PDB file of C-alpha atoms in Angstrom:
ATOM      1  CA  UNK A   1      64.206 176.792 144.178  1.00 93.00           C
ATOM      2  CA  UNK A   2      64.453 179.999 146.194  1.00 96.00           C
ATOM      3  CA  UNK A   3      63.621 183.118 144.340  1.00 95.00           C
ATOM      4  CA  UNK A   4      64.815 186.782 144.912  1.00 95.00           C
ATOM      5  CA  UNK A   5      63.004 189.483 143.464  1.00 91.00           C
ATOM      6  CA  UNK A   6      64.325 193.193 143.793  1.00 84.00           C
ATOM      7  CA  UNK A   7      62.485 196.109 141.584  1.00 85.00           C
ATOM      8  CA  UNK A   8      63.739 197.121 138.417  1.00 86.00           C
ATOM      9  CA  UNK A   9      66.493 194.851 138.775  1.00 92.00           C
ATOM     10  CA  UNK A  10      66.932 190.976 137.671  1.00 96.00           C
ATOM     11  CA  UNK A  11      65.434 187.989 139.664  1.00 96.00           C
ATOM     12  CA  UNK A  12      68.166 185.975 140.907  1.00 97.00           C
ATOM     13  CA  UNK A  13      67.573 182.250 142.002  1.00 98.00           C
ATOM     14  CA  UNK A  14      69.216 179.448 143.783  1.00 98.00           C
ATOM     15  CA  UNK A  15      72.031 177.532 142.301  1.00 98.00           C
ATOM     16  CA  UNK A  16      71.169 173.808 143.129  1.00 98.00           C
ATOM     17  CA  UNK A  17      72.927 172.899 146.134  1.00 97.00           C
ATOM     18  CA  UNK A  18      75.710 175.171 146.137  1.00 98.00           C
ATOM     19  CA  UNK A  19      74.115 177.972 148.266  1.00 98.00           C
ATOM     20  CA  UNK A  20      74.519 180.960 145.403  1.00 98.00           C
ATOM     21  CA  UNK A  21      71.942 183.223 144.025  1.00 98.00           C
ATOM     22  CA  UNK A  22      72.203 184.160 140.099  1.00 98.00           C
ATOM     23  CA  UNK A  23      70.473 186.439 138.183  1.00 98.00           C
ATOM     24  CA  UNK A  24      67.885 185.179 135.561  1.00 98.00           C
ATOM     25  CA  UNK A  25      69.485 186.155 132.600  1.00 98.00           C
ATOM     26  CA  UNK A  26      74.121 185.392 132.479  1.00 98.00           C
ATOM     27  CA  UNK A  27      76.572 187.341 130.601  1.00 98.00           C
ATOM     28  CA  UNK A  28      78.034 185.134 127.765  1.00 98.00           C
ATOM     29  CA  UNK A  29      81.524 186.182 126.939  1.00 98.00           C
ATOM     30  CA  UNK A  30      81.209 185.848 123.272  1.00 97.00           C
ATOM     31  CA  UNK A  31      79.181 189.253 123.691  1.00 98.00           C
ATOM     32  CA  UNK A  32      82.932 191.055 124.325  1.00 98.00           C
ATOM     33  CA  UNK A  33      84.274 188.871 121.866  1.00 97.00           C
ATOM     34  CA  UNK A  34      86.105 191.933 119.096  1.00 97.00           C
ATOM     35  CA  UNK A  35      85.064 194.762 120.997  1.00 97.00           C
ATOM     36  CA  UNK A  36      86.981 197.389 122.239  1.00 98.00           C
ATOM     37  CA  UNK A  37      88.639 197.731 125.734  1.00 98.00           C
ATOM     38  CA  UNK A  38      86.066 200.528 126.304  1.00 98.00           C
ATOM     39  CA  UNK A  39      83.421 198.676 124.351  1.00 98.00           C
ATOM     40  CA  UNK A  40      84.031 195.686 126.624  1.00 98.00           C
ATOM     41  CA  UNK A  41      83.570 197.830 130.062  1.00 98.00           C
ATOM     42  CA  UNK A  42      80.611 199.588 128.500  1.00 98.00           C
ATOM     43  CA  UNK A  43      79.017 196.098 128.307  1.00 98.00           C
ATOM     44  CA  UNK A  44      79.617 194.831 131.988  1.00 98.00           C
ATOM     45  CA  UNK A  45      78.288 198.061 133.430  1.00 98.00           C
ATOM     46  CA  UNK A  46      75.176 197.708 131.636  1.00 98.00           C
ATOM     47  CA  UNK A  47      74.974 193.973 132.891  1.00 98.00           C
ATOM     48  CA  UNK A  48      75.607 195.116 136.309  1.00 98.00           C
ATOM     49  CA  UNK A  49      73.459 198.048 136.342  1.00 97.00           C
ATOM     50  CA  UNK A  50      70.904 195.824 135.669  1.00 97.00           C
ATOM     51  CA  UNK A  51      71.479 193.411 137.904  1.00 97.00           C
ATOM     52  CA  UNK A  52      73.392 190.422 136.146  1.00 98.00           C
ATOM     53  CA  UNK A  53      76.047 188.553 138.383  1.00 98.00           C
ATOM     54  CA  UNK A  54      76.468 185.248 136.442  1.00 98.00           C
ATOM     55  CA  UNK A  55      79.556 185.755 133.938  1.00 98.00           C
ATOM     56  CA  UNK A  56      80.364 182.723 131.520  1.00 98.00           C
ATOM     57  CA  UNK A  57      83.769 182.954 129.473  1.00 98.00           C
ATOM     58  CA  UNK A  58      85.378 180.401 127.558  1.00 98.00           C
ATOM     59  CA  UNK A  59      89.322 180.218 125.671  1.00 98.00           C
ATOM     60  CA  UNK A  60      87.328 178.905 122.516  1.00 96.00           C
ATOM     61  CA  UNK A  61      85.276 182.023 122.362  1.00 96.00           C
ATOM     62  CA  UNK A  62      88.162 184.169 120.512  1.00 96.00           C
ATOM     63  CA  UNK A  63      89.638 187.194 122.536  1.00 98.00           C
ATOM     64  CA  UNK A  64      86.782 187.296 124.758  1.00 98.00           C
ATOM     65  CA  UNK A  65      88.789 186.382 128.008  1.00 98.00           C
ATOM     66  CA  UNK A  66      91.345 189.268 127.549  1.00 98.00           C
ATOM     67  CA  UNK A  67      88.086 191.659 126.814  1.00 98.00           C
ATOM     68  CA  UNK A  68      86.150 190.629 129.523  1.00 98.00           C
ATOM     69  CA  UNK A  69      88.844 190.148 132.089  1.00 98.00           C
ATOM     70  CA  UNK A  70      89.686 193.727 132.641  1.00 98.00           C
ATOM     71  CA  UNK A  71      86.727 195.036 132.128  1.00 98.00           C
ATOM     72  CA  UNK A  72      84.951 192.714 134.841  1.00 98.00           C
ATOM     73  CA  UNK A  73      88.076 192.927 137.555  1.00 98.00           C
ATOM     74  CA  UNK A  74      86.431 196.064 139.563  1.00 98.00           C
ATOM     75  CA  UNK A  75      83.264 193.693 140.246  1.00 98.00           C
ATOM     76  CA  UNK A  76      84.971 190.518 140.266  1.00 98.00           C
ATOM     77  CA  UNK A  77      84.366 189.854 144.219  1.00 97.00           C
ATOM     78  CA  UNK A  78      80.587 190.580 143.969  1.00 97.00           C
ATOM     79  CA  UNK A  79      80.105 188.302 140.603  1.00 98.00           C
ATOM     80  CA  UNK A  80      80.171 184.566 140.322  1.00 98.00           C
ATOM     81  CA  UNK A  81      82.872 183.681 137.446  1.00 98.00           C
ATOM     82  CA  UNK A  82      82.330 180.790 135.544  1.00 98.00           C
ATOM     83  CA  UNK A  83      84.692 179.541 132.709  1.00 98.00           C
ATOM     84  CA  UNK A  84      85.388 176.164 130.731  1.00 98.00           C
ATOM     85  CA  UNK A  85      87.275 173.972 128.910  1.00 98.00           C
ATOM     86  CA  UNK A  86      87.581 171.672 126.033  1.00 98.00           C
ATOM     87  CA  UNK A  87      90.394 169.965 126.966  1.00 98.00           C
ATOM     88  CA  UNK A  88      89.773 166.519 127.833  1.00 98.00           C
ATOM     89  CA  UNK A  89      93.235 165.126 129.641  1.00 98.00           C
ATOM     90  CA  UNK A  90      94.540 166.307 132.761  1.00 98.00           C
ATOM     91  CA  UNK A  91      97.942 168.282 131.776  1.00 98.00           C
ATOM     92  CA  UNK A  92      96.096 169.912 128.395  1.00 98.00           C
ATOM     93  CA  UNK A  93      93.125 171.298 131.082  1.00 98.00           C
ATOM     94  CA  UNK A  94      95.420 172.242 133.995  1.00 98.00           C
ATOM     95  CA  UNK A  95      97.455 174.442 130.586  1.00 98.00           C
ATOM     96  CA  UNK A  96      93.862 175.851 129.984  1.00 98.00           C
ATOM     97  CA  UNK A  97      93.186 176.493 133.546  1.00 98.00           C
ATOM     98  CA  UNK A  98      96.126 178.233 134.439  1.00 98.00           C
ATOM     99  CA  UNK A  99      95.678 180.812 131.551  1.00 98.00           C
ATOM    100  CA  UNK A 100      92.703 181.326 131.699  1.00 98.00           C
ATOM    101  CA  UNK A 101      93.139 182.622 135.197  1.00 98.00           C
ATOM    102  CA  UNK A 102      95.853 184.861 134.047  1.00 98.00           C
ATOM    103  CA  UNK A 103      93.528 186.340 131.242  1.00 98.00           C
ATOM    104  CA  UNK A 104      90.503 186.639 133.586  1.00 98.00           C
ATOM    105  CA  UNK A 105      92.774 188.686 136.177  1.00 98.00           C
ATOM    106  CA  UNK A 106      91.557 186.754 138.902  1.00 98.00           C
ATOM    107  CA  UNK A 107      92.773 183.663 141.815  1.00 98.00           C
ATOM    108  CA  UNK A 108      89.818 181.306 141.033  1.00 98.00           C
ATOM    109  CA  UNK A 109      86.439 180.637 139.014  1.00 98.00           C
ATOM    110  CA  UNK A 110      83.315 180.014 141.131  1.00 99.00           C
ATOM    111  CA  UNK A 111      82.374 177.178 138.656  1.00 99.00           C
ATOM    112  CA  UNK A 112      84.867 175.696 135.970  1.00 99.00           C
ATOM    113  CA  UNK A 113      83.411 173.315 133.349  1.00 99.00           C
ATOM    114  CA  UNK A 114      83.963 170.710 130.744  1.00 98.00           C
ATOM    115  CA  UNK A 115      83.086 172.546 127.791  1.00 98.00           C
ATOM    116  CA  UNK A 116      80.780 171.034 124.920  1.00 98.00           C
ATOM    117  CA  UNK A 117      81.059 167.309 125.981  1.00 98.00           C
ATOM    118  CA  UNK A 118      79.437 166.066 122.908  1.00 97.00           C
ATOM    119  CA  UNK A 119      79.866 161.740 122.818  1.00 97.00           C
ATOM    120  CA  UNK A 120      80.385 159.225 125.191  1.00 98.00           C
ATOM    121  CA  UNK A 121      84.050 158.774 124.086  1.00 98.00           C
ATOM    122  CA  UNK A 122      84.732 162.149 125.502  1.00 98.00           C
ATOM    123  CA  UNK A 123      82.699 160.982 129.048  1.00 98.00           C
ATOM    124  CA  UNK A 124      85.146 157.816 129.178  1.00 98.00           C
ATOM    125  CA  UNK A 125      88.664 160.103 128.608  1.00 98.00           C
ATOM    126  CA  UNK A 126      87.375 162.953 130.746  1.00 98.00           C
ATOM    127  CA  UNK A 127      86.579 161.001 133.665  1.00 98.00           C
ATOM    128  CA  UNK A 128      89.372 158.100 132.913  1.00 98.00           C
ATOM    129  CA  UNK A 129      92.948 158.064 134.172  1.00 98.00           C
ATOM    130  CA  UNK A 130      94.819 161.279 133.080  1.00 98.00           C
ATOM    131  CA  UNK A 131      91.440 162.922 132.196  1.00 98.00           C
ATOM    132  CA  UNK A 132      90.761 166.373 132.555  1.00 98.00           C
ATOM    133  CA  UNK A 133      88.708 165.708 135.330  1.00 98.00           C
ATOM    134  CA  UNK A 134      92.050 165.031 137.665  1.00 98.00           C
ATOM    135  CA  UNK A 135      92.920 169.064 136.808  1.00 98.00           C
ATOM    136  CA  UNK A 136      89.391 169.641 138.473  1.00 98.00           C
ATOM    137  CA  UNK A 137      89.381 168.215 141.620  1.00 98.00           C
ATOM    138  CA  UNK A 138      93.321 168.872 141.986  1.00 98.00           C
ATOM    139  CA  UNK A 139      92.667 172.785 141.162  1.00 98.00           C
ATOM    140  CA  UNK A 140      89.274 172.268 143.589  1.00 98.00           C
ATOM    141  CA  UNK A 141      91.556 171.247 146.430  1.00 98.00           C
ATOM    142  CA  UNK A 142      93.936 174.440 145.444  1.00 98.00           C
ATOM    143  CA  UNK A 143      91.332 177.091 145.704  1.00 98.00           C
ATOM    144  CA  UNK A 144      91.546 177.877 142.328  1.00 98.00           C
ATOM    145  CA  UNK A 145      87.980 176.454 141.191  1.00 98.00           C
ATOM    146  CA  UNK A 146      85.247 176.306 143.619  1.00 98.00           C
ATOM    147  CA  UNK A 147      82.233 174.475 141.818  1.00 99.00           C
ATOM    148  CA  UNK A 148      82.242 171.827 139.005  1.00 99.00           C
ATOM    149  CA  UNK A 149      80.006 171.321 135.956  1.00 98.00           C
ATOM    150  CA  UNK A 150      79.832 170.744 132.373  1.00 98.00           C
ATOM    151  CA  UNK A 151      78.620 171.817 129.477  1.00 98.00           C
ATOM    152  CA  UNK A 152      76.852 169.743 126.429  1.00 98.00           C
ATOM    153  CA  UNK A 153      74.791 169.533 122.964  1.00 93.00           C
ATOM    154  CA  UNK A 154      73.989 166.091 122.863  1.00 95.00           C
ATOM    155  CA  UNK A 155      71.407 163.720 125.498  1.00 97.00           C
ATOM    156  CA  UNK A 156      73.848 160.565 125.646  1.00 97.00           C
ATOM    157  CA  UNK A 157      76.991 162.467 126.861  1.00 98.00           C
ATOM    158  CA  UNK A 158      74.811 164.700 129.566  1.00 98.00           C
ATOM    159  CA  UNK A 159      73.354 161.510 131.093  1.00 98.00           C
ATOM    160  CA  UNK A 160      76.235 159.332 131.504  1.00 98.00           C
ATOM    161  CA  UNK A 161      78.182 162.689 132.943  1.00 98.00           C
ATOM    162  CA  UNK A 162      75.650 162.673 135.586  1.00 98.00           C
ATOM    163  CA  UNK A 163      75.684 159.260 136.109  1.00 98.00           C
ATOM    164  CA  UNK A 164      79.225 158.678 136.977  1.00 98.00           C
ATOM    165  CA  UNK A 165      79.803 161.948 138.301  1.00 98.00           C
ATOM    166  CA  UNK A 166      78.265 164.088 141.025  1.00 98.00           C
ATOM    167  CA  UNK A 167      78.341 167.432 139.346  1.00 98.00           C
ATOM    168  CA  UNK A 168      77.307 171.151 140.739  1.00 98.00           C
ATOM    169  CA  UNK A 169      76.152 172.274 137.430  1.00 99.00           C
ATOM    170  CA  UNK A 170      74.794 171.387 134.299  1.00 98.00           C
ATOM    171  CA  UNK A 171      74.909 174.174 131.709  1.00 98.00           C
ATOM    172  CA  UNK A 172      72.683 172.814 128.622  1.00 98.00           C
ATOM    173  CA  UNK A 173      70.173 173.717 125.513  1.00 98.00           C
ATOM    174  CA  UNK A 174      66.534 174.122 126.939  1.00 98.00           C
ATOM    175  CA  UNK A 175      64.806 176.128 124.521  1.00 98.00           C
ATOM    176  CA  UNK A 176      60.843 175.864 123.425  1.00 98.00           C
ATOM    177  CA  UNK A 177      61.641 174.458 119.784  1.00 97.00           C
ATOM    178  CA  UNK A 178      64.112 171.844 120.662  1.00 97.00           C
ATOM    179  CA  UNK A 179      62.075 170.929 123.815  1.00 98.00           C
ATOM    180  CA  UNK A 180      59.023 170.530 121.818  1.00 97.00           C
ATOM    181  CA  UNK A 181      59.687 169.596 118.065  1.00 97.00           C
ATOM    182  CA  UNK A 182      63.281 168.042 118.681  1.00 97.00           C
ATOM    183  CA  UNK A 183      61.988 165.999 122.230  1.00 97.00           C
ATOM    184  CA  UNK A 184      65.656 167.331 123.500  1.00 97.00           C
ATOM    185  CA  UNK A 185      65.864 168.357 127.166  1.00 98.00           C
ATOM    186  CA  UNK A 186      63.225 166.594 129.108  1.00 98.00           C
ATOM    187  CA  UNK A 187      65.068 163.608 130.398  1.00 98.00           C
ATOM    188  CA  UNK A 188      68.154 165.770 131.181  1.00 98.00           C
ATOM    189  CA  UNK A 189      66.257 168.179 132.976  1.00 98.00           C
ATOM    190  CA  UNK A 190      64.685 165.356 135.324  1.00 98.00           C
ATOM    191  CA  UNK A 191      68.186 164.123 135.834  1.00 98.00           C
ATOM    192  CA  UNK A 192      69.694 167.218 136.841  1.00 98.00           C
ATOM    193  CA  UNK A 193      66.714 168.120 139.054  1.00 98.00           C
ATOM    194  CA  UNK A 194      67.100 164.806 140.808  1.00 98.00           C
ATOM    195  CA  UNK A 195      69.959 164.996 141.411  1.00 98.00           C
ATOM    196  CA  UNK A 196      69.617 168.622 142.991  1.00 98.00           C
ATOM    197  CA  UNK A 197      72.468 170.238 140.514  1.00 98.00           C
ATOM    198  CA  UNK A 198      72.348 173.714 139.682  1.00 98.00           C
ATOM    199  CA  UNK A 199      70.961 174.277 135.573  1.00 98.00           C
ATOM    200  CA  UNK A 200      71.511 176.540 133.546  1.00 98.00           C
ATOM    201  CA  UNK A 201      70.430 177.450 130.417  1.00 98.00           C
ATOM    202  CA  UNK A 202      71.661 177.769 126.524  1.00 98.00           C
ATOM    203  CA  UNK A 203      69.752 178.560 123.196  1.00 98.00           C
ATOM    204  CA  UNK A 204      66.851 179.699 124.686  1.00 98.00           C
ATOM    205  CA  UNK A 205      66.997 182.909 122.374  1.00 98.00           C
ATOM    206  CA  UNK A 206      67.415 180.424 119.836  1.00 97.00           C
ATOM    207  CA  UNK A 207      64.444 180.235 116.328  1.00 96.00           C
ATOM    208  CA  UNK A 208      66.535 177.030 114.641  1.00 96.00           C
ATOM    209  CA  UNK A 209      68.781 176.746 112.011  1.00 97.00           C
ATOM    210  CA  UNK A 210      69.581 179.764 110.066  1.00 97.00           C
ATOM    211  CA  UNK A 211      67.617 179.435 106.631  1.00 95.00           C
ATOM    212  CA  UNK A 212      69.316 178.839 103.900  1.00 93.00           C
ATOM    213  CA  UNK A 213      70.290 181.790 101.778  1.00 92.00           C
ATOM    214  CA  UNK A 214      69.922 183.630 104.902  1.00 93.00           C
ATOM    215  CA  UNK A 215      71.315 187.100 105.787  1.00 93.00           C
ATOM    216  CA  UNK A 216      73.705 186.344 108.703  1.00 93.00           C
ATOM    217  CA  UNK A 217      75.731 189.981 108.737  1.00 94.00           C
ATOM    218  CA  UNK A 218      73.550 191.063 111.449  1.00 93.00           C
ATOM    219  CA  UNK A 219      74.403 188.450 113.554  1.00 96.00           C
ATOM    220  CA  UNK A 220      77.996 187.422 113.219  1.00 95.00           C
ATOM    221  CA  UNK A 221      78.557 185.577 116.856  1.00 95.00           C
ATOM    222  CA  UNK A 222      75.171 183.535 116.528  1.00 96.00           C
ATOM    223  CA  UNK A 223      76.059 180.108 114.373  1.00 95.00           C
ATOM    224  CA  UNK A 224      71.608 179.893 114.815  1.00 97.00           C
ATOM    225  CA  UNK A 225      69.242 182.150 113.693  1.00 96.00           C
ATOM    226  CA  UNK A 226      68.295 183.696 116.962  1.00 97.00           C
ATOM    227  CA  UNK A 227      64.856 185.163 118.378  1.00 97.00           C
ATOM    228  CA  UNK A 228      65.116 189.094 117.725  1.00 96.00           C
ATOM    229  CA  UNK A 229      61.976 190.877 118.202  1.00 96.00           C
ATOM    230  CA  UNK A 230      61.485 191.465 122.403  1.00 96.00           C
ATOM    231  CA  UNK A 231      57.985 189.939 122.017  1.00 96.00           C
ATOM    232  CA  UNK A 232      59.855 186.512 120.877  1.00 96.00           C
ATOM    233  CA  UNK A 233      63.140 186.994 123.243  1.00 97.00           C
ATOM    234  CA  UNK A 234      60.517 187.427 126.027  1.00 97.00           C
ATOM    235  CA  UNK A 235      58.612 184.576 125.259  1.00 97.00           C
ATOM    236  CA  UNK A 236      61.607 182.135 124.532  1.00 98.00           C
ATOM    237  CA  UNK A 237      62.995 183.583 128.186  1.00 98.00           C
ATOM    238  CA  UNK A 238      60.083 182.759 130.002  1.00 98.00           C
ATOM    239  CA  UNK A 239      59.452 178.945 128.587  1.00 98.00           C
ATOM    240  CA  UNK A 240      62.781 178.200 129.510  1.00 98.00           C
ATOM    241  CA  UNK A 241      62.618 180.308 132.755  1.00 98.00           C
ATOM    242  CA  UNK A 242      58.835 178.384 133.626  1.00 97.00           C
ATOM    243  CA  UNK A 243      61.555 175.321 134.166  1.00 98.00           C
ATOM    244  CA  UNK A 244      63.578 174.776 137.182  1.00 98.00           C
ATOM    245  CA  UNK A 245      66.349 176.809 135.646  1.00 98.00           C
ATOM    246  CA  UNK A 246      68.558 179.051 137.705  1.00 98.00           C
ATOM    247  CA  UNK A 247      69.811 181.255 134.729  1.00 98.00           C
ATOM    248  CA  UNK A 248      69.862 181.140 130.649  1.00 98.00           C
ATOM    249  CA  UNK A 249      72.695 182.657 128.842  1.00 98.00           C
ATOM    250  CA  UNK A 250      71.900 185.259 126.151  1.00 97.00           C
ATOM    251  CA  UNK A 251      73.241 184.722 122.205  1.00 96.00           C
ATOM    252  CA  UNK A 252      76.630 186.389 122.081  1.00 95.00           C
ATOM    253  CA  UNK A 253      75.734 189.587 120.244  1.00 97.00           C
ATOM    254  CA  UNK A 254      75.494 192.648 122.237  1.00 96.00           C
ATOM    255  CA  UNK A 255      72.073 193.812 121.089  1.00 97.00           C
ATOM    256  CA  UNK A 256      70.358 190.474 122.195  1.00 97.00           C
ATOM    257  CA  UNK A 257      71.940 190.802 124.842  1.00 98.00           C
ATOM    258  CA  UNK A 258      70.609 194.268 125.604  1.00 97.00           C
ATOM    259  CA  UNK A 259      66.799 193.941 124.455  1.00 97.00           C
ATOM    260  CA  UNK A 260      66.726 191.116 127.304  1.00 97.00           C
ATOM    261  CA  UNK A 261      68.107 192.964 129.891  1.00 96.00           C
ATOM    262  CA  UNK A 262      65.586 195.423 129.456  1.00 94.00           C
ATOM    263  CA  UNK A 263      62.679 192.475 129.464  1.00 93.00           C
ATOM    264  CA  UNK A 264      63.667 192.415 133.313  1.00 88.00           C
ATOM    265  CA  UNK A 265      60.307 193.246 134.473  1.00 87.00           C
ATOM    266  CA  UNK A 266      58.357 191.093 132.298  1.00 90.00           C
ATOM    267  CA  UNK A 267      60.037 187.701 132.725  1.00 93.00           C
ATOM    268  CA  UNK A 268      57.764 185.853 134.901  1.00 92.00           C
ATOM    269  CA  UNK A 269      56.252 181.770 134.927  1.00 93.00           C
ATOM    270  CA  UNK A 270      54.539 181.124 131.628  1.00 96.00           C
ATOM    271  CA  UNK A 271      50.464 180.408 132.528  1.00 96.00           C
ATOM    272  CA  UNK A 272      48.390 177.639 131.550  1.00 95.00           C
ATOM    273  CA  UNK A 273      47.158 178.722 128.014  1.00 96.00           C
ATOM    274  CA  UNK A 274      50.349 180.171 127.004  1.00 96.00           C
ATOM    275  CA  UNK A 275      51.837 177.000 128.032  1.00 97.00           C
ATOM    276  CA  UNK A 276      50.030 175.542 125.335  1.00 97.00           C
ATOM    277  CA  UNK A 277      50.320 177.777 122.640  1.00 96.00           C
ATOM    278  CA  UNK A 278      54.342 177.997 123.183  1.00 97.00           C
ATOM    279  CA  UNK A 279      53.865 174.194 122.943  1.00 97.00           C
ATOM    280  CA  UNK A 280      52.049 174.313 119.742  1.00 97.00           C
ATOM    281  CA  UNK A 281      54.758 177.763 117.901  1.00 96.00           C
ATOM    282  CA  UNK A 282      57.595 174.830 119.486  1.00 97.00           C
ATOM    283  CA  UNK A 283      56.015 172.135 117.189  1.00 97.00           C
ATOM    284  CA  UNK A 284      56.187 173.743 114.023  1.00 96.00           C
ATOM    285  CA  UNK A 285      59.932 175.385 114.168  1.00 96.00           C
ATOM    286  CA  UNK A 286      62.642 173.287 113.008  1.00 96.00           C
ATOM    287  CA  UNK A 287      64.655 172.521 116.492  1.00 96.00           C
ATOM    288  CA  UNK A 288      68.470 172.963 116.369  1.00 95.00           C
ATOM    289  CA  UNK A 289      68.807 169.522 118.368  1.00 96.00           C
ATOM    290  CA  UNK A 290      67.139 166.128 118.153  1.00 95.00           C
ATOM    291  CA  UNK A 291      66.793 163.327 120.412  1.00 92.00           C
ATOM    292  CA  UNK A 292      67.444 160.259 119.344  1.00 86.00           C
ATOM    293  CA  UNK A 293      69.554 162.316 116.648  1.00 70.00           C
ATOM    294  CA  UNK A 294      67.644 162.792 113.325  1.00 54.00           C
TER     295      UNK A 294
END
């Protein structure tokens, strides 16, 4: 994996085989999900100020593709745009595609993906006749997307997408607790490796489950209880950064967002003995994923 590292800003590395360079930490558009037009530029200024040029939007994450869509248009040639879809036949994505163009202000997405495959059924209609999959490598062919990936929460569904598809991207939960106590990740993180796709990362700002009874105000967009002090943000970033990972998304709520934007400079490979004593915090937190499924 090549590695660029510029001062004060973030390290970007290589995308798998596709040739682009991304910045260590990606902009999840849940983060300008509510917020203001000016709230919503605020927040991609920051992200580009410090370096971020990996942008992830989604139609299922509420009004975030109107917010982010204007605000991100005056960088969109020097930022690689990546959006998804749940829709799982060919004419409901290619109605997803098409507007989510038109909120996002822009001609194409430098990686469009199958959004939260979660069971094999999904694998069989998505890559079966009239799947969504169709939309993907008609809209390739257009212009309008220019890498392919997908997005999951579950081991059975991220294998047999890789399997039967040769993929650019796997976007995925890699996170010390469910790596660890939850044995989720390893075998899809071989695969993808093998197979030379680009991976990037989800959840790993992630603690586990939120605790029952717990306070959740603070946190509104995160349906986890999420890392929050920068000592555990920075150590959750680096585990899942001390993997062949290009990138790992942030939680959607702005000040997550912000405390690991400013852990820029302190991001680097985990060493031996904290290796093992992330291994042995991992073992005792209750994971938010299992493999095989408890």
């Amino acid at each position: 994996m090549a590695r660029k590292l510029v001062p004060g800003k973030l390290e970007k590395r290589s995308l798998g085989r596709t040739g682009e360079m991304l910045s260590v930490i990606g902009f999840g558009g849940i983060v300008v999900m509510n917020a203001t037009p000016d709230e919503a530029s605020d927040a991609v200024r920051m992200a580009i100020d410090a370096g971020v040029n990996y942008f992830d939007v989604a139609p299922s994450y509420g009004d975030a593709e109107v917010k982010l869509g204007p605000a991100l248009e005056p960088y969109r040639k020097s930022v690689f745009l990546a959006c998804k879809t749940g829709m799982r036949t060919k004419a409901e994505a290619r109605r997803e595609l098409e507007q989510s163009l038109k909120n996002m202000r822009t001609d194409h997405f430098d990686l469009y993906q199958h959004h939260a495959v979660t069971n094999l059924e999904e694998v069989d209609t998505i890559l079966g006749p009239g799947g969504a999959m169709e939309t993907f490598i008609e809209a390739k062919q257009e212009g309008k997307i220019r890498f392919i990936g997908f997005s999951a929460h579950s081991e059975e569904a991220a294998m047999a997408l890789m399997e039967r598809f040769d993929f650019d991207t796997i976007l995925f939960p890699f996170n010390y607790a469910i790596w660890h106590a939850g044995s989720f990740g390893p075998r899809v993180m071989a695969k993808a490796k093998e197979k030379n796709m680009g991976i990037l990362a989800l959840k790993a700002m992630a603690k586990g489950p939120w605790p029952e009874n717990a306070d959740k105000s603070r946190y509104p967009k995160c349906w986890y209880e999420p890392l929050v002090s920068s000592e555990e943000i920075r150590m959750g970033l680096r585990f899942t950064l001390s993997h062949p990972v290009t990138s790992a998304i942030t939680p959607g709520e702005h000040e997550l967002f912000k405390k690991a934007l400013n852990l820029s400079d302190s991001l680097s490979p985990l060493k031996k003995k904290e290796i093992e004593a992330i291994k042995l915090k991992g073992l005792k937190e209750n994971p938010l994923f299992n493999y095989p499924r408890a």
